[in-house]
Tab-separated table of C-alpha atoms in Angstrom:
chain	number	residue	atom	x	y	z
A	1	MET	CA	-8.772	-15.978	-6.974
A	2	LEU	CA	-11.337	-14.178	-4.865
A	3	ARG	CA	-12.805	-10.680	-5.257
A	4	LEU	CA	-12.657	-8.745	-1.995
A	5	ALA	CA	-14.202	-5.418	-2.945
A	6	ARG	CA	-15.011	-2.879	-5.613
A	7	ALA	CA	-13.287	0.447	-5.146
A	8	PRO	CA	-14.872	3.781	-6.062
A	9	ASN	CA	-11.782	4.808	-8.061
A	10	ILE	CA	-8.324	3.583	-9.001
A	11	ALA	CA	-6.553	5.628	-6.311
A	12	ILE	CA	-8.536	3.982	-3.500
A	13	ALA	CA	-8.058	0.543	-5.078
A	14	ALA	CA	-4.289	1.061	-5.255
A	15	LEU	CA	-4.218	2.255	-1.629
A	16	TRP	CA	-6.156	-0.804	-0.437
A	17	VAL	CA	-3.997	-3.228	-2.439
A	18	ASP	CA	-0.745	-1.633	-1.242
A	19	THR	CA	-1.892	-1.879	2.375
A	20	LEU	CA	-2.930	-5.519	1.933
A	21	GLN	CA	0.377	-6.367	0.244
A	22	GLN	CA	2.371	-4.694	3.024
A	23	ALA	CA	0.445	-6.814	5.514
A	24	GLY	CA	1.536	-9.949	3.632
A	25	TYR	CA	-1.559	-10.722	1.555
A	26	SER	CA	-1.329	-11.485	-2.165
A	27	ALA	CA	-3.708	-8.816	-3.458
A	28	SER	CA	-4.002	-7.209	-6.877
A	29	VAL	CA	-6.090	-4.621	-8.703
A	30	GLN	CA	-8.271	-5.874	-11.539
A	31	ARG	CA	-10.029	-3.674	-14.117
A	32	TYR	CA	-7.300	-1.086	-13.715
A	33	PHE	CA	-7.808	0.594	-17.093
A	34	LEU	CA	-11.477	-0.207	-17.635
A	35	GLY	CA	-12.611	3.151	-16.264
A	36	SER	CA	-11.782	4.745	-19.615
A	37	VAL	CA	-14.713	2.939	-21.297
A	38	ALA	CA	-17.277	3.916	-18.652
A	39	GLY	CA	-19.458	5.630	-21.252
A	40	GLU	CA	-19.447	2.734	-23.692
A	41	LEU	CA	-20.200	0.144	-20.982
A	42	PRO	CA	-22.285	0.496	-17.812
A	43	PRO	CA	-20.205	2.250	-15.126
A	44	ASP	CA	-20.718	-0.362	-12.401
A	45	PRO	CA	-18.697	-3.162	-14.070
A	46	CYS	CA	-15.969	-0.648	-14.962
A	47	GLN	CA	-14.976	0.105	-11.367
A	48	PRO	CA	-11.605	-1.243	-10.201
A	49	GLU	CA	-11.679	-4.331	-7.985
A	50	VAL	CA	-9.413	-5.710	-5.269
A	51	TRP	CA	-8.709	-9.424	-5.667
A	52	LEU	CA	-6.851	-11.999	-3.556
A	53	THR	CA	-4.718	-14.696	-5.154
A	54	ASN	CA	-4.986	-17.144	-2.239
A	55	ASP	CA	-8.500	-17.914	-1.024
A	56	GLU	CA	-7.128	-19.024	2.380
A	57	GLU	CA	-6.222	-15.405	3.196
A	58	GLN	CA	-9.828	-14.246	2.913
A	59	ALA	CA	-10.686	-13.808	6.605
A	60	GLY	CA	-7.644	-11.732	7.538
A	61	ALA	CA	-7.724	-9.680	4.353
A	62	ARG	CA	-11.434	-8.891	4.765
A	63	ALA	CA	-10.827	-7.794	8.365
A	64	LEU	CA	-7.999	-5.489	7.296
A	65	LEU	CA	-9.997	-4.099	4.378
A	66	ASP	CA	-12.988	-3.493	6.656
A	67	ALA	CA	-10.725	-1.611	9.073
A	68	LEU	CA	-9.422	0.506	6.180
A	69	GLN	CA	-12.912	1.302	4.928
A	70	ASN	CA	-14.235	2.261	8.372
A	71	MET	CA	-11.379	4.333	9.776
A	72	PRO	CA	-12.458	7.226	11.992
A	73	GLN	CA	-12.097	10.555	10.225
A	74	LEU	CA	-10.401	13.572	11.755
A	75	GLY	CA	-12.912	16.150	12.883
A	76	ALA	CA	-15.846	13.751	12.592
A	77	GLY	CA	-16.781	14.070	16.266
A	78	PRO	CA	-18.929	16.753	17.885
A	79	LYS	CA	-17.824	20.262	17.002
A	80	LYS	CA	-16.291	22.261	19.817
A	81	LYS	CA	-15.876	25.990	19.843
A	82	ARG	CA	-12.243	26.809	20.177
A	83	ALA	CA	-9.992	29.730	19.454
A	84	VAL	CA	-8.457	29.486	16.032
A	85	GLN	CA	-4.714	29.915	16.053
A	86	GLY	CA	-3.277	30.439	12.625
A	87	PRO	CA	-1.667	32.976	10.342
A	88	LEU	CA	-4.523	35.470	10.794
A	89	SER	CA	-4.570	35.404	14.589
A	90	ARG	CA	-1.652	37.884	14.732
A	91	PHE	CA	-3.539	40.116	12.283
A	92	ARG	CA	-6.688	39.994	14.405
A	93	ARG	CA	-4.719	41.017	17.481
A	94	ALA	CA	-3.085	43.863	15.549
A	95	VAL	CA	-6.333	45.437	14.313
A	96	ARG	CA	-8.125	45.335	17.653
A	97	PRO	CA	-8.516	48.823	19.066
A	98	ALA	CA	-7.940	47.767	22.672
A	99	GLY	CA	-4.907	46.010	24.078
A	100	PRO	CA	-1.165	46.279	23.579
A	101	THR	CA	0.264	47.040	20.163
A	102	PRO	CA	2.192	44.317	18.335
A	103	PRO	CA	5.983	44.547	18.288
A	104	PRO	CA	7.546	46.449	15.376
A	105	CYS	CA	8.611	44.578	12.268
A	106	ARG	CA	12.191	43.296	12.338
A	107	HIS	CA	12.555	42.569	8.629
A	108	SER	CA	15.755	43.791	6.998
A	109	CYS	CA	13.818	45.361	4.111
A	110	ARG	CA	12.359	48.006	6.466
A	111	ALA	CA	15.600	48.781	8.292
A	112	SER	CA	16.441	51.721	6.026
């Protein structure tokens, strides 16, 4: 068996192992329940770890795990100013003093 990585928490470890298993690697989570003793023992050895059963799968599994750990994040690029369209945009248009008025409400509760 070969240790691939230490995960910051059990959720990330489970995500990494599930992805590796779906790709065909024999991965498992070790130290799954050891986080509960992180005050009695030093916290570093209590973190969950991702292990491979077959050492021959190391190169491909490390490449996949590296790709998982370094995925580009949404919104991580340069910030652009853009108009926000959302639930308040209709409200903003309605309270502006200039411009056309919004259409009347068509809800059945106000039809009386």
